[in-house]
Amino acid sequence: MPTDVLGTPLQFLKGVGPRRAADLEKIGLVTVEDLLCRFPIRYEDRGQFATIASLRPGQRASVQGEVLSAHVRPTRRPGFRIFEMLVRDPSGSIRAVFPNQTFLKDVFKPHQRVILYGAVEVRPGTGLQLASPDYEILSGEAGDAGEPADDHTIHTGRIVPVYEKAGTMTPKLQRMLVHQALQLVGPPGGDIDDPLPAALRRTLDVPDRRSAFEAAHFPPAGARLDELNAFRTPAQQRLIFEEFFLFQAGLLLKRRRQRADRKRRSIVIDDRVRDAARAVLPFKLTGDQKRAVKDIVDDMARPEPMNRLLQGDVGAGKTMVGLLAALVAMENGFQVAFMAPTEILADQHVLTIRRRLEASRFRVVSLTGSVPAKRRREILAELQAGSIHLVVGTHALAEDAVAFRELGLVIIDEQHRFGVVQRAALRGKGVNPDVLVMTATPIPRTLSMTLYGDLDVSVIREMPPGRVPVKTMAKAESRREEAYRVVRAAVDAGRQAYIIYPLVEESEKIDLRAATAMAEHLAAAVFPQYRVALLHGRLKPDQKDRVMASFAAGETDVLVSTSVVEVGVDVPNATVMIVEHAERFGLSQLHQLRGRVGRSGHESTCILLYQSPLTDSGKARLQALVETDDGFVIAERDLELRGPGDFFGTRQSGLPTFRVGDLARDAAIMEHARREASDWIATDAGVAELAGRLRHQWKARFGLAEVG
Ligand code: ADP
Ligand code: MG
């Protein structure tokens, strides 16, 4: 076994005292391994030396020369002094200035050979100078904090790693620390801890880990800058692969463990259950819906719990699939918990489900944060007694006080809005219940593999019949009147319309005021002949219900709303969607909004009003939406445009934190890692080799709670 030199606390490095160690810990750096896994954000070629005579203002350049003079110079500003030196090469000489860095007088001495890299500036009267360049001394005393030996430069004279500055961790400091750390862990090819199984390393023919760290931080002479900056060198790829491999192995192991769990009893599907299911169906299922129902029911009939993701674009008809699953569970004497992300949506599900189950003996209740205390107590008691069969609610369902007599199925709608913790909490209220997760945001494959790698997946791509694609256009807001004309035409034909205003947390109050004022203006001045209502998240629950119910019943013509209607709301008669300030929404969010219309056979229109001038990414978002209505294509574009962190537009997306890998950039590596991990986990020897490591590192490494 190699000694755990990678686990050495950073305090053992020269230049890291207790204060600095505390600073480093704040950015997540505790051990040598943490440091080595903090990759450069880019690389800069400082290996080409310019002759001093050729320097031009505005350029960044490396020069190599001899120090002629070095001194501290006062300025007119009291207390402000500048260290200044003159450096010469065979073509000429140039001044280098370092404001306020008087300590450099003890670093630089005449006759030293130095390399400088920095911006060339011109100062009136004094000519060209290098401003606070990075420097390296080729002869003379080595400095502190691990300055390299004479023939080995780290800040200049080579391809140099550039790190993100964070607190007191400057790019230069990290370079010095990484250089030291690499000395500490021993020579390339050395025996350091490596999470990749040895046999896999041989098969994949990857560089050894120690060499990979070296090459990723201090690329060898001749390395290609473009490959480095695309993170495509063998060294970088190997380290990214390693991280993804461990992650996928952990997910797959978890899945293996779950398969060993047993439900209280498996579900039985007989003619009675089939008849009950047929009785609630108001329409024929699409082929994809049928396949999804079959996947789900097959899972439910097994002794181990279901862990399945149902993916399908907005309007694909997931609710009915979920309802059928619920019915099967209830016919088998189990209770069902159905968790939705918003109260509006939970209430809507309750309405739909009650209507479908009217003729059945099952009791359906809604439990959200706004249920009054007394009613809530009654519901809790009935859930525990088992006299409520299906409870639909928000995250209030995950609270400790909620207990069931026999919870057999958990359905989670619009999954990515919930933290994994809530998912696990709800699951924990039954004995290994079946879990069905539904998401309406088509998710790029890489993200789905990452977020849901421990789940089986069913996908609904086919839309219910009779759908007419939504006509989408983007217009500058100066053309708002045209949008209003579309609304009038639709309402006069008996249809309904949404007008959506952005509401973001940072400016919630202002946004809300804008939406409220606009609703009043629309009602009074623009659409005086129509019934206009306002819906937003701050309304009291019963007000919200009234507004929603009135719109659903066709008693409101124009619904002005903030983005609360984004998720799931289903009013087929609404055919016009106007989005104000569309440039402020994310791509997937706009796609979700657009999904509120086009839910019937009537032609629907979505108009995205934007404020000029648009940013490039704003333009790209609106264009993508106009061009396609395929949610999966849109999801890929969104990931490209925004990066994985922002993809879901929410912090609690449950995405793990990767140190070296990047989900948008390294999708192909994730695919590869998943395949290899899957092969590895398929053998008992493979599991044995990884299980211990994963038990200790997986949770800490990827910042995830144990997912249920
Ligand atoms: P989502 O997948 O976004 O949750 P919904 O379940 O809300 O979609 O379904 C959207 C609309 O399509 C609803 O009005 C629903 O009743 C209807 N629908 C679903 N499946 C079918 C089907 N097979 N045939 C006709 N209409 C359907
Ligand atoms: Mg839905």
XYZ file of C-alpha atoms and ligand atoms in Angstrom:
736
model
C 0.000 0.000 0.000
C 1.280 3.460 -0.800
C 1.460 5.808 2.127
C -1.232 8.415 2.081
C 0.981 11.305 1.117
C -1.920 12.867 -0.790
C -3.762 13.217 2.489
C -1.018 15.436 3.919
C -2.548 18.623 5.339
C -1.555 21.705 3.375
C -0.105 23.198 6.566
C 2.925 21.028 5.954
C 3.783 23.017 2.860
C 6.230 25.857 3.173
C 4.457 29.200 3.127
C 1.241 27.796 4.634
C 0.832 28.827 8.251
C -2.297 28.426 10.341
C -3.852 31.609 8.901
C -3.319 30.638 5.299
C -4.439 27.086 6.013
C -7.706 28.501 7.353
C -8.071 30.617 4.209
C -7.487 27.592 2.022
C -9.971 25.535 3.956
C -12.595 28.165 3.180
C -12.265 27.321 -0.501
C -12.345 23.611 0.194
C -8.619 22.924 0.198
C -7.405 20.885 3.146
C -5.071 18.235 1.793
C -2.429 17.978 -0.881
C -4.902 15.992 -2.972
C -7.490 18.780 -2.741
C -4.871 21.176 -4.004
C -3.829 18.962 -6.897
C -7.459 18.518 -7.877
C -7.965 22.267 -8.135
C -7.291 22.497 -11.851
C -6.139 25.581 -13.708
C -8.995 27.471 -15.329
C -6.766 27.984 -18.364
C -3.199 27.844 -19.574
C -1.028 30.600 -20.965
C 1.977 30.216 -23.206
C 4.740 32.232 -21.631
C 7.444 30.165 -23.266
C 8.094 32.433 -26.234
C 10.473 35.215 -25.270
C 10.151 38.565 -26.961
C 13.198 40.786 -27.407
C 12.843 43.905 -25.327
C 13.304 46.111 -28.414
C 10.272 44.498 -30.067
C 7.787 45.179 -27.225
C 4.697 47.217 -28.050
C 2.189 48.798 -25.666
C -0.940 46.744 -25.018
C 0.817 43.421 -25.512
C 1.442 40.760 -22.852
C 4.891 39.336 -23.217
C 7.681 37.288 -21.662
C 11.181 38.706 -21.619
C 14.392 37.252 -20.321
C 17.240 39.448 -19.189
C 19.609 40.705 -16.520
C 18.745 43.031 -13.667
C 20.673 46.276 -14.051
C 19.347 48.185 -11.084
C 16.659 47.722 -8.447
C 15.338 50.191 -5.901
C 12.328 51.566 -4.060
C 11.105 54.954 -5.197
C 8.798 57.274 -3.228
C 5.859 58.926 -4.982
C 4.002 62.135 -4.378
C 1.313 60.237 -2.517
C 2.409 59.865 1.136
C 3.152 56.303 2.134
C 2.840 55.022 -1.444
C 6.106 53.664 -2.785
C 7.029 51.780 -5.895
C 9.619 49.083 -6.366
C 11.247 49.551 -9.712
C 13.968 47.760 -11.631
C 15.660 47.976 -14.965
C 16.154 44.785 -16.975
C 18.295 44.392 -20.075
C 18.571 41.874 -22.880
C 20.869 42.089 -25.918
C 18.277 44.198 -27.780
C 17.594 46.866 -25.163
C 16.251 47.518 -21.689
C 12.897 48.085 -20.003
C 11.633 49.143 -16.618
C 9.474 46.864 -14.484
C 7.377 48.558 -11.795
C 5.701 46.988 -8.772
C 3.562 49.532 -6.871
C 3.612 49.050 -3.118
C 5.739 45.905 -3.196
C 8.773 47.301 -1.420
C 9.708 43.864 -0.082
C 10.980 43.089 -3.584
C 14.101 45.081 -2.792
C 15.223 42.025 -0.854
C 14.362 39.691 -3.724
C 15.972 41.313 -6.758
C 19.686 42.195 -6.966
C 21.715 43.526 -9.888
C 23.220 40.829 -12.145
C 20.490 38.308 -11.501
C 19.024 36.665 -14.590
C 15.261 36.941 -14.567
C 12.196 36.121 -16.621
C 9.298 38.588 -16.538
C 5.811 38.125 -17.915
C 3.218 40.857 -17.965
C 1.447 43.701 -19.713
C 3.510 46.234 -21.627
C 2.386 49.802 -20.873
C 3.513 53.180 -22.027
C 3.926 55.978 -19.475
C 4.164 59.576 -20.717
C 7.706 60.817 -20.325
C 9.245 57.556 -19.203
C 8.528 55.210 -22.108
C 7.596 51.529 -21.983
C 7.313 49.544 -18.778
C 6.096 46.187 -17.499
C 3.443 46.632 -14.802
C 3.624 44.172 -11.879
C 4.813 41.333 -14.112
C 5.053 37.758 -12.909
C 8.692 37.019 -12.392
C 11.134 34.225 -11.948
C 14.755 34.461 -10.899
C 17.031 32.147 -12.820
C 20.085 32.654 -10.639
C 20.656 33.838 -7.125
C 18.879 32.937 -3.935
C 15.763 30.803 -4.141
C 12.825 32.505 -2.459
C 10.449 31.074 0.090
C 7.252 29.090 -0.462
C 8.908 26.591 -2.690
C 10.514 28.669 -5.373
C 11.829 26.233 -7.919
C 15.459 25.414 -8.545
C 17.391 27.319 -11.171
C 16.548 25.403 -14.296
C 12.840 24.953 -13.553
C 10.509 27.908 -13.861
C 6.869 27.770 -12.875
C 5.444 31.271 -13.409
C 7.166 32.169 -16.649
C 9.220 30.791 -19.526
C 6.825 27.901 -20.266
C 3.161 27.038 -20.631
C 1.881 28.302 -17.304
C -1.258 27.229 -15.444
C -3.618 30.061 -14.534
C -5.808 29.368 -11.515
C -8.918 31.086 -10.373
C -8.203 33.615 -7.663
C -10.161 32.943 -4.487
C -9.619 34.943 -1.310
C -5.906 35.042 -0.590
C -5.256 32.200 -3.020
C -3.734 33.917 -6.011
C -2.760 32.115 -9.214
C 0.855 32.669 -8.313
C 0.495 31.244 -4.819
C -1.259 28.168 -6.117
C 1.497 27.623 -8.665
C 4.058 27.655 -5.894
C 2.039 25.380 -3.654
C 1.258 22.902 -6.417
C 4.904 22.805 -7.354
C 5.840 22.002 -3.774
C 3.062 19.459 -3.442
C 4.307 17.619 -6.502
C 7.809 17.430 -4.970
C 6.254 16.093 -1.801
C 4.319 13.280 -3.457
C 7.469 11.995 -5.110
C 8.666 11.454 -8.653
C 6.375 10.791 -11.644
C 5.474 7.131 -11.943
C 5.685 6.858 -8.162
C 3.392 4.795 -6.050
C 0.535 7.083 -4.966
C -3.014 6.234 -4.055
C -5.061 5.780 -7.207
C -8.834 5.318 -7.199
C -8.773 3.693 -10.631
C -8.403 -0.073 -10.368
C -4.995 -1.198 -11.663
C -6.438 -3.543 -14.263
C -8.611 -0.766 -15.672
C -5.603 1.542 -15.816
C -3.784 -1.024 -17.894
C -6.723 -1.632 -20.238
C -7.323 2.056 -20.798
C -3.594 2.732 -21.037
C -3.823 5.982 -19.090
C -0.889 7.928 -17.653
C -0.116 7.161 -14.022
C -1.792 9.489 -11.571
C 1.329 11.254 -10.360
C 2.428 12.064 -13.924
C -1.086 13.161 -14.786
C -1.126 15.656 -11.908
C 2.218 17.028 -13.048
C 1.205 17.350 -16.691
C -2.168 18.910 -15.845
C -0.522 21.641 -13.782
C 2.856 22.038 -15.420
C 2.480 20.802 -18.981
C 5.683 19.420 -20.502
C 7.521 21.387 -23.177
C 5.821 20.842 -26.510
C 2.316 20.371 -25.061
C -0.379 21.935 -27.223
C -2.026 24.995 -25.785
C -5.333 24.433 -27.602
C -5.618 20.868 -26.300
C -4.800 22.009 -22.803
C -7.366 24.770 -22.849
C -9.987 22.345 -24.138
C -8.987 19.981 -21.285
C -8.311 17.256 -23.795
C -4.749 16.168 -22.984
C -4.356 12.556 -21.822
C -3.395 13.770 -18.336
C -6.462 15.984 -17.915
C -8.780 13.386 -19.392
C -7.449 10.714 -17.108
C -8.105 12.780 -14.005
C -11.585 13.772 -15.169
C -12.344 10.142 -16.049
C -11.193 9.046 -12.617
C -13.570 11.445 -10.905
C -16.541 10.474 -13.073
C -15.719 6.772 -12.761
C -15.809 6.941 -8.974
C -19.043 8.872 -9.088
C -20.765 6.439 -11.432
C -19.435 3.437 -9.537
C -21.007 4.889 -6.388
C -24.371 5.378 -8.075
C -24.329 1.892 -9.529
C -23.355 0.322 -6.229
C -26.227 2.118 -4.591
C -28.544 0.746 -7.216
C -27.180 -2.725 -6.535
C -27.858 -2.291 -2.843
C -31.390 -1.082 -3.509
C -32.031 -4.181 -5.559
C -31.272 -6.176 -2.451
C -33.985 -4.302 -0.506
C -37.412 -5.876 -0.192
C -40.827 -4.224 -0.148
C -43.321 -5.272 2.454
C -45.141 -7.194 -0.268
C -45.201 -7.060 -4.035
C -48.100 -5.784 -6.028
C -50.537 -8.147 -7.652
C -52.068 -7.324 -11.017
C -55.275 -9.215 -11.687
C -58.409 -8.555 -13.711
C -59.942 -6.495 -10.947
C -56.979 -4.108 -10.996
C -57.006 -3.980 -14.782
C -60.704 -3.135 -14.832
C -60.231 -0.422 -12.244
C -57.479 1.111 -14.367
C -59.581 0.975 -17.510
C -62.448 2.663 -15.685
C -60.471 5.802 -14.860
C -59.026 6.315 -18.357
C -60.708 9.214 -20.175
C -58.729 8.593 -23.387
C -56.570 6.009 -25.113
C -52.994 6.040 -23.903
C -50.287 6.831 -26.432
C -47.777 4.101 -27.244
C -45.113 5.729 -25.074
C -47.548 6.107 -22.192
C -48.439 2.418 -22.465
C -44.788 1.423 -22.446
C -44.157 3.624 -19.419
C -47.130 2.116 -17.559
C -45.845 -1.362 -18.369
C -42.310 -0.528 -17.113
C -43.801 0.830 -13.911
C -46.265 -1.960 -13.255
C -43.561 -4.573 -13.942
C -41.359 -2.844 -11.378
C -44.170 -2.739 -8.854
C -44.823 -6.446 -9.215
C -41.223 -7.249 -8.220
C -40.179 -7.875 -4.629
C -37.543 -5.111 -4.702
C -38.673 -1.479 -4.664
C -39.091 0.473 -7.884
C -36.730 3.384 -8.445
C -37.804 4.798 -11.739
C -37.588 8.132 -13.508
C -40.343 9.067 -15.937
C -39.070 11.693 -18.340
C -41.381 13.400 -20.769
C -41.747 16.828 -22.264
C -44.444 19.193 -21.001
C -47.837 17.992 -22.066
C -46.654 14.473 -22.837
C -49.184 13.092 -20.367
C -47.201 11.982 -17.354
C -49.950 12.700 -14.842
C -52.168 9.908 -16.153
C -49.275 7.472 -16.006
C -48.637 8.469 -12.397
C -52.323 8.149 -11.584
C -52.470 4.623 -13.007
C -49.481 3.638 -10.885
C -51.241 5.132 -7.851
C -54.389 3.224 -8.628
C -52.529 -0.069 -8.869
C -50.919 0.572 -5.484
C -54.215 1.549 -3.854
C -56.036 -1.480 -5.291
C -53.350 -3.497 -3.530
C -54.111 -1.866 -0.224
C -51.217 0.580 -0.178
C -51.277 4.298 0.454
C -49.749 6.705 -2.061
C -47.925 10.011 -1.551
C -47.767 12.347 -4.524
C -45.387 15.291 -4.089
C -45.590 18.335 -6.374
C -43.288 21.368 -6.391
C -45.904 24.111 -5.891
C -49.243 24.459 -4.159
C -50.937 25.437 -7.374
C -49.760 22.264 -8.984
C -50.606 20.085 -5.992
C -54.102 21.542 -5.926
C -54.512 20.986 -9.626
C -53.409 17.370 -9.330
C -55.918 16.849 -6.545
C -58.692 18.204 -8.749
C -57.735 16.032 -11.746
C -57.245 12.926 -9.651
C -60.466 13.373 -7.671
C -62.404 13.773 -10.890
C -60.928 10.538 -12.249
C -61.422 8.623 -9.001
C -64.895 9.950 -8.305
C -66.503 6.555 -8.805
C -63.895 4.702 -6.756
C -63.785 4.156 -3.014
C -60.452 5.911 -2.653
C -60.088 9.115 -0.664
C -57.801 11.785 -2.069
C -56.607 14.685 0.089
C -54.282 17.601 -0.420
C -51.687 18.535 2.173
C -49.774 21.740 1.639
C -48.215 24.367 3.866
C -51.398 26.401 3.770
C -53.744 23.774 5.181
C -55.066 25.222 8.498
C -53.660 23.620 11.651
C -56.876 21.903 12.717
C -57.519 20.351 9.310
C -53.884 19.366 9.129
C -54.138 17.458 12.406
C -57.138 15.579 11.088
C -55.336 14.688 7.881
C -52.267 13.482 9.758
C -54.419 11.271 11.974
C -56.248 9.808 8.992
C -53.034 9.133 7.117
C -51.743 7.254 10.097
C -54.996 5.340 10.402
C -54.969 4.527 6.703
C -58.353 6.057 5.874
C -56.778 8.463 3.371
C -55.502 6.513 0.378
C -53.804 9.159 -1.690
C -52.283 12.357 -0.411
C -51.106 15.015 -2.818
C -48.944 17.781 -1.441
C -45.896 19.932 -1.548
C -42.668 19.397 0.389
C -44.938 19.619 3.461
C -45.363 15.883 2.861
C -41.715 15.292 3.731
C -42.049 16.802 7.223
C -41.419 14.602 10.244
C -44.996 14.765 11.527
C -46.365 13.037 8.438
C -46.701 9.275 8.935
C -48.564 6.577 7.037
C -50.148 3.295 7.927
C -48.785 1.571 4.860
C -47.100 3.792 2.306
C -46.438 1.720 -0.802
C -45.788 4.246 -3.551
C -44.132 7.644 -3.655
C -44.612 9.782 -6.750
C -42.507 12.890 -7.097
C -43.448 15.322 -9.824
C -40.962 17.779 -11.315
C -38.254 16.075 -9.387
C -35.308 18.397 -9.844
C -36.934 21.080 -7.729
C -36.674 18.942 -4.654
C -33.489 18.288 -2.811
C -32.415 14.674 -2.594
C -32.966 15.016 1.124
C -36.696 15.540 0.654
C -36.857 12.619 -1.739
C -35.173 10.404 0.857
C -37.344 11.729 3.709
C -40.560 10.899 1.907
C -39.278 7.476 0.894
C -38.392 6.789 4.526
C -42.061 6.999 5.522
C -42.700 3.542 4.111
C -40.905 0.217 4.167
C -38.875 0.383 0.942
C -41.819 1.805 -1.006
C -41.852 2.025 -4.783
C -40.591 5.391 -5.996
C -41.600 7.049 -9.247
C -39.937 10.312 -10.114
C -41.460 12.392 -12.915
C -39.729 15.249 -14.619
C -41.065 17.527 -17.316
C -37.775 19.158 -18.050
C -36.146 17.035 -20.649
C -32.676 16.612 -19.312
C -29.553 16.270 -21.406
C -28.244 12.737 -21.205
C -25.131 13.652 -19.253
C -27.112 15.386 -16.549
C -29.655 12.628 -16.402
C -26.872 10.094 -15.983
C -25.487 12.221 -13.198
C -28.637 13.157 -11.352
C -30.565 9.974 -11.929
C -27.833 7.436 -12.545
C -29.255 5.325 -9.741
C -32.704 5.177 -11.344
C -34.235 3.186 -14.183
C -35.618 5.465 -16.849
C -38.777 5.523 -18.976
C -39.154 8.258 -21.563
C -42.333 9.617 -23.167
C -41.431 11.323 -26.426
C -44.713 10.939 -28.251
C -47.271 13.690 -27.658
C -50.985 12.905 -27.214
C -52.792 12.966 -30.560
C -54.211 16.093 -32.136
C -51.573 18.471 -30.878
C -50.828 21.398 -33.163
C -47.306 22.757 -32.668
C -47.205 26.137 -30.927
C -46.379 29.035 -33.234
C -43.538 30.900 -31.523
C -42.163 34.348 -32.245
C -39.877 36.818 -30.576
C -40.749 40.500 -30.772
C -39.203 43.662 -29.381
C -41.463 45.032 -26.663
C -42.169 48.105 -28.753
C -44.394 45.750 -30.765
C -46.481 44.812 -27.741
C -49.637 46.068 -29.464
C -49.298 43.257 -32.046
C -49.199 40.746 -29.227
C -52.366 42.241 -27.734
C -54.091 41.861 -31.088
C -53.316 38.133 -30.990
C -54.848 37.964 -27.513
C -58.020 39.740 -28.688
C -58.410 37.462 -31.692
C -58.084 34.374 -29.479
C -60.428 35.546 -26.718
C -63.024 36.665 -29.259
C -62.886 33.110 -30.630
C -63.594 31.743 -27.145
C -60.026 30.914 -26.144
C -57.959 32.167 -23.185
C -54.539 33.747 -22.766
C -51.637 33.955 -20.332
C -49.472 37.012 -19.901
C -46.376 36.211 -17.862
C -44.064 38.525 -15.971
C -40.657 37.529 -14.677
C -40.233 37.275 -10.964
C -36.808 36.711 -9.588
C -35.918 36.500 -5.964
C -33.444 39.370 -5.951
C -35.975 41.876 -7.187
C -39.124 40.133 -6.058
C -40.839 43.214 -4.635
C -40.218 45.370 -7.683
C -41.218 42.563 -10.042
C -44.383 41.904 -8.140
C -45.304 45.576 -8.244
C -44.641 45.634 -11.993
C -46.842 42.598 -12.548
C -49.605 44.014 -10.351
C -49.511 47.423 -12.023
C -49.533 45.812 -15.436
C -52.518 43.642 -14.557
C -54.449 46.739 -13.508
C -53.442 48.563 -16.659
C -54.396 45.603 -18.852
C -57.776 45.222 -17.174
C -58.631 48.926 -17.347
C -57.077 50.154 -20.566
C -56.110 47.309 -22.870
C -58.726 44.608 -22.373
C -61.651 46.433 -20.705
C -64.095 44.092 -22.466
C -62.449 40.941 -21.026
C -62.199 39.318 -17.630
C -58.603 39.767 -16.453
C -57.171 38.205 -13.289
C -53.810 38.246 -11.533
C -52.087 35.191 -10.099
C -48.855 35.201 -8.143
C -47.131 33.259 -5.400
C -47.875 35.834 -2.695
C -51.631 35.538 -2.914
C -53.364 33.790 -0.034
C -54.006 30.125 -0.811
C -57.763 30.485 -1.104
C -57.348 33.513 -3.378
C -54.936 31.537 -5.500
C -57.393 28.669 -5.687
C -60.185 30.990 -6.717
C -58.132 32.600 -9.476
C -56.913 29.262 -10.801
C -60.322 27.626 -10.612
C -61.916 30.548 -12.427
C -59.325 30.385 -15.212
C -59.684 26.618 -15.480
C -63.481 27.004 -15.686
C -63.171 29.543 -18.506
C -64.536 32.370 -16.349
C -61.329 34.367 -16.720
C -60.156 35.322 -20.215
C -56.707 36.671 -19.555
C -54.552 35.410 -16.721
C -51.720 37.731 -15.780
C -49.192 35.788 -13.796
C -45.645 35.532 -12.585
C -43.674 32.433 -13.428
C -45.636 30.354 -10.884
C -47.625 28.899 -13.757
C -44.414 27.632 -15.254
C -44.804 24.149 -13.939
C -47.552 21.791 -14.866
C -50.650 23.997 -14.974
C -53.115 22.483 -17.417
C -55.863 24.569 -19.042
C -56.299 23.224 -22.577
C -58.530 26.097 -23.717
C -55.693 28.595 -23.244
C -53.995 29.158 -26.596
C -51.971 32.342 -26.257
C -48.900 32.812 -24.120
C -47.208 36.180 -23.943
C -43.987 36.371 -21.989
C -42.827 39.819 -20.954
C -39.076 40.323 -20.555
C -38.464 36.949 -22.122
C -34.746 37.747 -22.102
C -34.758 37.400 -18.328
C -35.891 33.770 -18.393
C -33.789 30.685 -18.903
C -34.293 28.605 -22.009
C -35.793 25.581 -20.293
C -38.044 27.830 -18.259
C -39.368 29.486 -21.409
C -39.966 26.079 -22.903
C -41.933 25.106 -19.803
C -43.981 28.281 -20.028
C -44.724 27.690 -23.666
C -45.885 24.214 -22.717
C -48.913 25.802 -20.984
C -50.440 26.368 -24.426
C -50.809 24.003 -27.354
C -52.663 21.577 -25.128
C -55.676 21.147 -27.373
C -56.453 20.859 -31.065
C -56.642 24.661 -31.405
C -53.739 26.514 -32.935
C -51.670 28.195 -30.235
C -49.267 31.105 -30.212
C -46.376 32.026 -27.959
C -44.995 35.542 -28.195
C -41.724 36.337 -26.473
C -41.450 40.061 -25.860
C -37.942 41.231 -25.187
C -36.254 44.436 -24.211
C -33.563 45.604 -26.610
C -30.675 45.351 -26.848
C -30.409 41.612 -26.401
C -27.204 40.039 -25.192
C -25.711 37.331 -27.401
C -26.901 34.620 -25.083
C -30.341 36.219 -24.811
C -30.564 36.213 -28.586
C -29.428 32.587 -28.737
C -32.055 31.535 -26.194
C -34.956 33.199 -27.968
C -33.788 31.906 -31.313
C -33.580 28.316 -30.072
C -37.148 28.570 -28.879
C -38.425 29.955 -32.154
C -36.600 27.235 -34.081
C -37.639 24.104 -32.232
C -40.228 22.788 -29.844
C -38.381 19.561 -29.121
C -37.699 19.729 -25.410
C -34.701 17.434 -25.638
C -33.016 19.625 -28.250
C -33.771 22.684 -26.131
C -32.311 21.054 -23.051
C -29.031 20.346 -24.830
C -28.875 23.945 -26.044
C -29.621 25.238 -22.580
C -26.837 23.191 -21.079
C -24.452 24.500 -23.721
C -25.491 28.096 -23.140
C -25.646 28.145 -19.387
C -23.481 25.372 -18.067
C -24.645 22.641 -15.717
C -24.699 24.721 -12.531
C -27.329 27.051 -13.914
C -29.157 24.537 -16.035
C -31.956 24.063 -13.579
C -31.981 27.680 -12.525
C -31.989 26.560 -8.932
C -29.411 25.883 -6.277
C -31.098 22.814 -4.923
C -30.828 20.923 -8.149
C -29.128 18.058 -6.349
C -26.239 18.110 -8.787
C -23.017 16.795 -7.291
C -19.986 19.022 -7.126
C -17.216 17.827 -9.378
C -13.709 19.069 -8.808
C -12.082 18.514 -12.145
C -14.859 17.410 -14.446
C -17.356 19.721 -16.122
C -20.686 18.242 -17.146
C -21.131 20.423 -20.193
C -17.575 20.114 -21.456
C -16.912 16.501 -20.515
C -20.153 14.764 -21.463
C -18.345 12.130 -23.516
C -16.068 11.258 -20.615
C -19.082 10.803 -18.362
C -20.586 8.355 -20.855
C -17.339 6.439 -21.001
C -16.964 6.420 -17.221
C -20.488 5.099 -16.829
C -19.815 2.186 -19.208
C -16.562 1.274 -17.498
C -18.051 1.595 -14.021
C -20.973 -0.555 -15.026
C -18.646 -3.311 -16.299
C -16.594 -3.032 -13.161
C -19.517 -3.229 -10.761
C -20.875 -6.245 -12.625
C -18.212 -8.451 -11.034
C -18.017 -9.248 -7.327
C -14.264 -8.695 -7.413
C -14.856 -5.275 -8.892
C -17.341 -4.401 -6.184
C -14.974 -5.626 -3.490
C -12.154 -3.489 -4.840
C -14.233 -0.305 -4.924
C -16.741 -0.672 -2.113
C -14.453 0.354 0.733
C -13.176 3.421 -1.052
C -16.637 4.481 -2.056
C -18.008 4.020 1.424
C -15.441 6.442 2.750
C -15.135 8.937 -0.038
C -18.227 9.034 -2.176
C -20.475 11.108 0.019
C -17.778 13.573 0.990
C -16.408 13.883 -2.509
C -19.602 14.578 -4.348
C -21.426 16.580 -1.720
C -24.494 14.383 -1.900
C -26.604 13.057 0.867
C -27.373 9.369 0.754
C -30.033 9.290 -1.915
C -33.098 7.234 -1.212
P -47.376 16.480 -18.354
O -46.604 15.351 -18.937
O -46.805 17.802 -18.711
O -47.602 16.328 -16.883
P -50.195 16.214 -18.453
O -50.245 14.932 -17.751
O -50.575 17.429 -17.698
O -48.778 16.425 -19.095
O -51.069 16.062 -19.762
C -51.277 17.137 -20.623
C -52.676 17.095 -21.210
O -52.805 16.015 -22.134
C -53.746 16.871 -20.172
O -54.826 17.704 -20.495
C -54.114 15.413 -20.343
O -55.434 15.154 -19.948
C -53.918 15.203 -21.810
N -53.554 13.844 -22.193
C -52.635 13.060 -21.603
N -52.543 11.868 -22.217
C -53.422 11.878 -23.233
C -53.814 10.924 -24.238
N -53.240 9.729 -24.316
N -54.760 11.297 -25.117
C -55.330 12.519 -25.043
N -55.034 13.441 -24.120
C -54.084 13.148 -23.219
Mg -47.190 17.407 -15.191
